[in-house]
Amino acid sequence: MRAYAVAAHAGHPARRYAGIGLVVLLHAVFLWALTNGLATKVVQIIQKPVEVRIIEPIEHIKPPPPPPVPVVKLAPPKAVPPPPRPFVPRPEVAVTPPPAPVIAHQSVPVPTPVAPPPAPPAPIEAPAPAKPVSHEAGVACPNSDAVRRSMVYPQDAQDNDITGEVLVSFVVDTQGRVTDEKIERAADPILNRAALNTVKKFNCISQGEPVRVRVPFSFNLN
């Protein structure tokens, strides 16, 4: 153990001298470099401008804008035609059947025959008196009521609110025919024509002699 320590101590001076030699060598090289301008070149190399590159920040690429939303133009609504006006039927005008005709019978006067002149010896005969007009004789017109009920109120009179009373007279001849129609009490001409056309549809029965019949007509919108 002791011998190993002595050997180690003996090797230390050699190492020391080697280190000193290395330092001296480095100084010599440095002096030689200064002499030959090598150090100046080293300094120039060190003093060269350093290129500094500024790294630009990476621009964030903006995402492309979303595609435009398609605008759908709606067609204007179709015009709805107005509902048709409700049909309002014309109110039926009930024609009030006039009262049963007051049939007044008037006998047509018959000319008095001229009596032949009497023979001179015979007494003079007085002429036969004319038959009195019979107001009691009944003239039957079987269809008169039905015809009057079916009479239509004239449309022109309805449109113009025309009303009135009409009295019509006519003659029933010996054949039962209606003749000689007359307006004895007149109203509007429209109503007069309607009354005359109505009595022409009567079918009457002859009384054996011509008689005149009067029939009243009442026209009202109530």
PDB file of N, CA and C in Angstrom, residues 98-144:
ATOM      1  N   PRO A  98    -159.402  38.440 -55.739  1.00  0.00           N
ATOM      2  CA  PRO A  98    -160.441  39.422 -55.406  1.00  0.00           C
ATOM      3  C   PRO A  98    -161.715  38.712 -54.960  1.00  0.00           C
ATOM      4  N   PRO A  99    -162.510  39.409 -54.270  1.00  0.00           N
ATOM      5  CA  PRO A  99    -163.778  38.794 -53.839  1.00  0.00           C
ATOM      6  C   PRO A  99    -164.597  38.342 -55.034  1.00  0.00           C
ATOM      7  N   ALA A 100    -165.457  37.429 -54.730  1.00  0.00           N
ATOM      8  CA  ALA A 100    -166.305  36.898 -55.802  1.00  0.00           C
ATOM      9  C   ALA A 100    -166.981  38.054 -56.534  1.00  0.00           C
ATOM     10  N   PRO A 101    -166.941  37.991 -57.831  1.00  0.00           N
ATOM     11  CA  PRO A 101    -167.502  39.120 -58.590  1.00  0.00           C
ATOM     12  C   PRO A 101    -168.985  39.322 -58.280  1.00  0.00           C
ATOM     13  N   VAL A 102    -169.238  40.570 -58.115  1.00  0.00           N
ATOM     14  CA  VAL A 102    -170.650  40.935 -57.936  1.00  0.00           C
ATOM     15  C   VAL A 102    -171.236  41.044 -59.331  1.00  0.00           C
ATOM     16  N   ILE A 103    -171.916  40.034 -59.668  1.00  0.00           N
ATOM     17  CA  ILE A 103    -172.432  39.950 -61.036  1.00  0.00           C
ATOM     18  C   ILE A 103    -173.765  40.693 -61.090  1.00  0.00           C
ATOM     19  N   ALA A 104    -173.688  41.796 -61.735  1.00  0.00           N
ATOM     20  CA  ALA A 104    -174.925  42.571 -61.918  1.00  0.00           C
ATOM     21  C   ALA A 104    -175.380  42.358 -63.347  1.00  0.00           C
ATOM     22  N   HIS A 105    -176.521  41.886 -63.478  1.00  0.00           N
ATOM     23  CA  HIS A 105    -177.063  41.548 -64.801  1.00  0.00           C
ATOM     24  C   HIS A 105    -177.957  42.679 -65.282  1.00  0.00           C
ATOM     25  N   GLN A 106    -177.655  43.042 -66.470  1.00  0.00           N
ATOM     26  CA  GLN A 106    -178.457  44.100 -67.070  1.00  0.00           C
ATOM     27  C   GLN A 106    -178.909  43.619 -68.432  1.00  0.00           C
ATOM     28  N   SER A 107    -180.162  43.541 -68.570  1.00  0.00           N
ATOM     29  CA  SER A 107    -180.702  43.075 -69.852  1.00  0.00           C
ATOM     30  C   SER A 107    -180.514  44.159 -70.892  1.00  0.00           C
ATOM     31  N   VAL A 108    -180.059  43.717 -72.025  1.00  0.00           N
ATOM     32  CA  VAL A 108    -179.922  44.650 -73.142  1.00  0.00           C
ATOM     33  C   VAL A 108    -181.327  44.975 -73.641  1.00  0.00           C
ATOM     34  N   PRO A 109    -181.630  46.250 -73.686  1.00  0.00           N
ATOM     35  CA  PRO A 109    -183.002  46.592 -74.121  1.00  0.00           C
ATOM     36  C   PRO A 109    -183.283  46.084 -75.526  1.00  0.00           C
ATOM     37  N   VAL A 110    -184.399  45.489 -75.636  1.00  0.00           N
ATOM     38  CA  VAL A 110    -184.838  44.955 -76.938  1.00  0.00           C
ATOM     39  C   VAL A 110    -185.754  45.992 -77.585  1.00  0.00           C
ATOM     40  N   PRO A 111    -185.479  46.341 -78.814  1.00  0.00           N
ATOM     41  CA  PRO A 111    -186.358  47.346 -79.463  1.00  0.00           C
ATOM     42  C   PRO A 111    -187.815  46.866 -79.495  1.00  0.00           C
ATOM     43  N   THR A 112    -188.652  47.819 -79.177  1.00  0.00           N
ATOM     44  CA  THR A 112    -190.095  47.501 -79.157  1.00  0.00           C
ATOM     45  C   THR A 112    -190.615  47.362 -80.585  1.00  0.00           C
ATOM     46  N   PRO A 113    -191.215  46.229 -80.863  1.00  0.00           N
ATOM     47  CA  PRO A 113    -191.750  46.068 -82.230  1.00  0.00           C
ATOM     48  C   PRO A 113    -192.912  47.051 -82.480  1.00  0.00           C
ATOM     49  N   VAL A 114    -192.919  47.543 -83.682  1.00  0.00           N
ATOM     50  CA  VAL A 114    -193.993  48.483 -84.080  1.00  0.00           C
ATOM     51  C   VAL A 114    -195.249  47.675 -84.426  1.00  0.00           C
ATOM     52  N   ALA A 115    -196.270  47.973 -83.673  1.00  0.00           N
ATOM     53  CA  ALA A 115    -197.534  47.233 -83.922  1.00  0.00           C
ATOM     54  C   ALA A 115    -198.153  47.685 -85.248  1.00  0.00           C
ATOM     55  N   PRO A 116    -198.687  46.762 -85.965  1.00  0.00           N
ATOM     56  CA  PRO A 116    -199.347  47.153 -87.228  1.00  0.00           C
ATOM     57  C   PRO A 116    -200.557  48.069 -86.933  1.00  0.00           C
ATOM     58  N   PRO A 117    -200.798  48.939 -87.835  1.00  0.00           N
ATOM     59  CA  PRO A 117    -201.957  49.845 -87.601  1.00  0.00           C
ATOM     60  C   PRO A 117    -203.257  49.037 -87.441  1.00  0.00           C
ATOM     61  N   PRO A 118    -203.980  49.346 -86.402  1.00  0.00           N
ATOM     62  CA  PRO A 118    -205.232  48.581 -86.167  1.00  0.00           C
ATOM     63  C   PRO A 118    -206.284  48.857 -87.251  1.00  0.00           C
ATOM     64  N   ALA A 119    -207.092  47.897 -87.346  1.00  0.00           N
ATOM     65  CA  ALA A 119    -208.205  48.076 -88.294  1.00  0.00           C
ATOM     66  C   ALA A 119    -209.107  49.198 -87.780  1.00  0.00           C
ATOM     67  N   PRO A 120    -209.613  49.921 -88.624  1.00  0.00           N
ATOM     68  CA  PRO A 120    -210.449  51.061 -88.174  1.00  0.00           C
ATOM     69  C   PRO A 120    -211.517  50.694 -87.157  1.00  0.00           C
ATOM     70  N   PRO A 121    -212.173  49.560 -87.348  1.00  0.00           N
ATOM     71  CA  PRO A 121    -213.220  49.313 -86.347  1.00  0.00           C
ATOM     72  C   PRO A 121    -212.668  48.835 -85.015  1.00  0.00           C
ATOM     73  N   ALA A 122    -211.448  48.254 -85.043  1.00  0.00           N
ATOM     74  CA  ALA A 122    -210.905  47.678 -83.811  1.00  0.00           C
ATOM     75  C   ALA A 122    -210.320  48.795 -82.945  1.00  0.00           C
ATOM     76  N   PRO A 123    -210.309  48.578 -81.623  1.00  0.00           N
ATOM     77  CA  PRO A 123    -209.715  49.597 -80.744  1.00  0.00           C
ATOM     78  C   PRO A 123    -208.181  49.634 -80.914  1.00  0.00           C
ATOM     79  N   ILE A 124    -207.615  50.763 -80.656  1.00  0.00           N
ATOM     80  CA  ILE A 124    -206.159  50.920 -80.794  1.00  0.00           C
ATOM     81  C   ILE A 124    -205.470  50.226 -79.619  1.00  0.00           C
ATOM     82  N   GLU A 125    -204.561  49.321 -79.958  1.00  0.00           N
ATOM     83  CA  GLU A 125    -203.826  48.595 -78.913  1.00  0.00           C
ATOM     84  C   GLU A 125    -202.573  49.396 -78.513  1.00  0.00           C
ATOM     85  N   ALA A 126    -202.378  49.461 -77.216  1.00  0.00           N
ATOM     86  CA  ALA A 126    -201.167  50.143 -76.720  1.00  0.00           C
ATOM     87  C   ALA A 126    -199.945  49.261 -76.992  1.00  0.00           C
ATOM     88  N   PRO A 127    -198.782  49.876 -77.322  1.00  0.00           N
ATOM     89  CA  PRO A 127    -197.583  49.062 -77.576  1.00  0.00           C
ATOM     90  C   PRO A 127    -197.151  48.298 -76.325  1.00  0.00           C
ATOM     91  N   ALA A 128    -196.637  47.110 -76.543  1.00  0.00           N
ATOM     92  CA  ALA A 128    -196.194  46.286 -75.419  1.00  0.00           C
ATOM     93  C   ALA A 128    -194.979  46.956 -74.761  1.00  0.00           C
ATOM     94  N   PRO A 129    -194.982  47.075 -73.445  1.00  0.00           N
ATOM     95  CA  PRO A 129    -193.846  47.729 -72.765  1.00  0.00           C
ATOM     96  C   PRO A 129    -192.574  46.867 -72.892  1.00  0.00           C
ATOM     97  N   ALA A 130    -191.429  47.547 -72.912  1.00  0.00           N
ATOM     98  CA  ALA A 130    -190.152  46.822 -72.988  1.00  0.00           C
ATOM     99  C   ALA A 130    -189.903  46.052 -71.693  1.00  0.00           C
ATOM    100  N   LYS A 131    -189.184  44.923 -71.832  1.00  0.00           N
ATOM    101  CA  LYS A 131    -188.899  44.110 -70.660  1.00  0.00           C
ATOM    102  C   LYS A 131    -187.999  44.891 -69.705  1.00  0.00           C
ATOM    103  N   PRO A 132    -188.299  44.874 -68.451  1.00  0.00           N
ATOM    104  CA  PRO A 132    -187.417  45.582 -67.514  1.00  0.00           C
ATOM    105  C   PRO A 132    -186.070  44.856 -67.424  1.00  0.00           C
ATOM    106  N   VAL A 133    -185.020  45.635 -67.132  1.00  0.00           N
ATOM    107  CA  VAL A 133    -183.689  45.045 -66.979  1.00  0.00           C
ATOM    108  C   VAL A 133    -183.685  44.206 -65.717  1.00  0.00           C
ATOM    109  N   SER A 134    -183.322  42.960 -65.855  1.00  0.00           N
ATOM    110  CA  SER A 134    -183.339  42.051 -64.713  1.00  0.00           C
ATOM    111  C   SER A 134    -181.963  42.068 -64.040  1.00  0.00           C
ATOM    112  N   HIS A 135    -181.878  42.554 -62.799  1.00  0.00           N
ATOM    113  CA  HIS A 135    -180.636  42.535 -62.025  1.00  0.00           C
ATOM    114  C   HIS A 135    -180.521  41.265 -61.186  1.00  0.00           C
ATOM    115  N   GLU A 136    -181.577  40.448 -61.226  1.00  0.00           N
ATOM    116  CA  GLU A 136    -181.581  39.257 -60.394  1.00  0.00           C
ATOM    117  C   GLU A 136    -181.140  38.016 -61.161  1.00  0.00           C
ATOM    118  N   ALA A 137    -181.113  38.121 -62.483  1.00  0.00           N
ATOM    119  CA  ALA A 137    -180.779  36.933 -63.274  1.00  0.00           C
ATOM    120  C   ALA A 137    -179.333  36.538 -63.005  1.00  0.00           C
ATOM    121  N   GLY A 138    -179.121  35.269 -62.763  1.00  0.00           N
ATOM    122  CA  GLY A 138    -177.768  34.779 -62.465  1.00  0.00           C
ATOM    123  C   GLY A 138    -177.091  34.289 -63.727  1.00  0.00           C
ATOM    124  N   VAL A 139    -175.856  34.740 -63.893  1.00  0.00           N
ATOM    125  CA  VAL A 139    -175.067  34.263 -65.023  1.00  0.00           C
ATOM    126  C   VAL A 139    -173.963  33.391 -64.437  1.00  0.00           C
ATOM    127  N   ALA A 140    -173.938  32.148 -64.769  1.00  0.00           N
ATOM    128  CA  ALA A 140    -172.954  31.215 -64.204  1.00  0.00           C
ATOM    129  C   ALA A 140    -171.722  31.183 -65.101  1.00  0.00           C
ATOM    130  N   CYS A 141    -170.607  31.500 -64.508  1.00  0.00           N
ATOM    131  CA  CYS A 141    -169.312  31.381 -65.195  1.00  0.00           C
ATOM    132  C   CYS A 141    -168.491  30.375 -64.387  1.00  0.00           C
ATOM    133  N   PRO A 142    -168.582  29.091 -64.698  1.00  0.00           N
ATOM    134  CA  PRO A 142    -167.994  28.055 -63.845  1.00  0.00           C
ATOM    135  C   PRO A 142    -166.487  28.225 -63.596  1.00  0.00           C
ATOM    136  N   ASN A 143    -165.770  28.745 -64.553  1.00  0.00           N
ATOM    137  CA  ASN A 143    -164.305  28.809 -64.391  1.00  0.00           C
ATOM    138  C   ASN A 143    -163.811  30.183 -63.935  1.00  0.00           C
ATOM    139  N   SER A 144    -164.727  31.084 -63.576  1.00  0.00           N
ATOM    140  CA  SER A 144    -164.300  32.454 -63.263  1.00  0.00           C
ATOM    141  C   SER A 144    -163.371  32.500 -62.043  1.00  0.00           C
TER     142      SER A 144
END
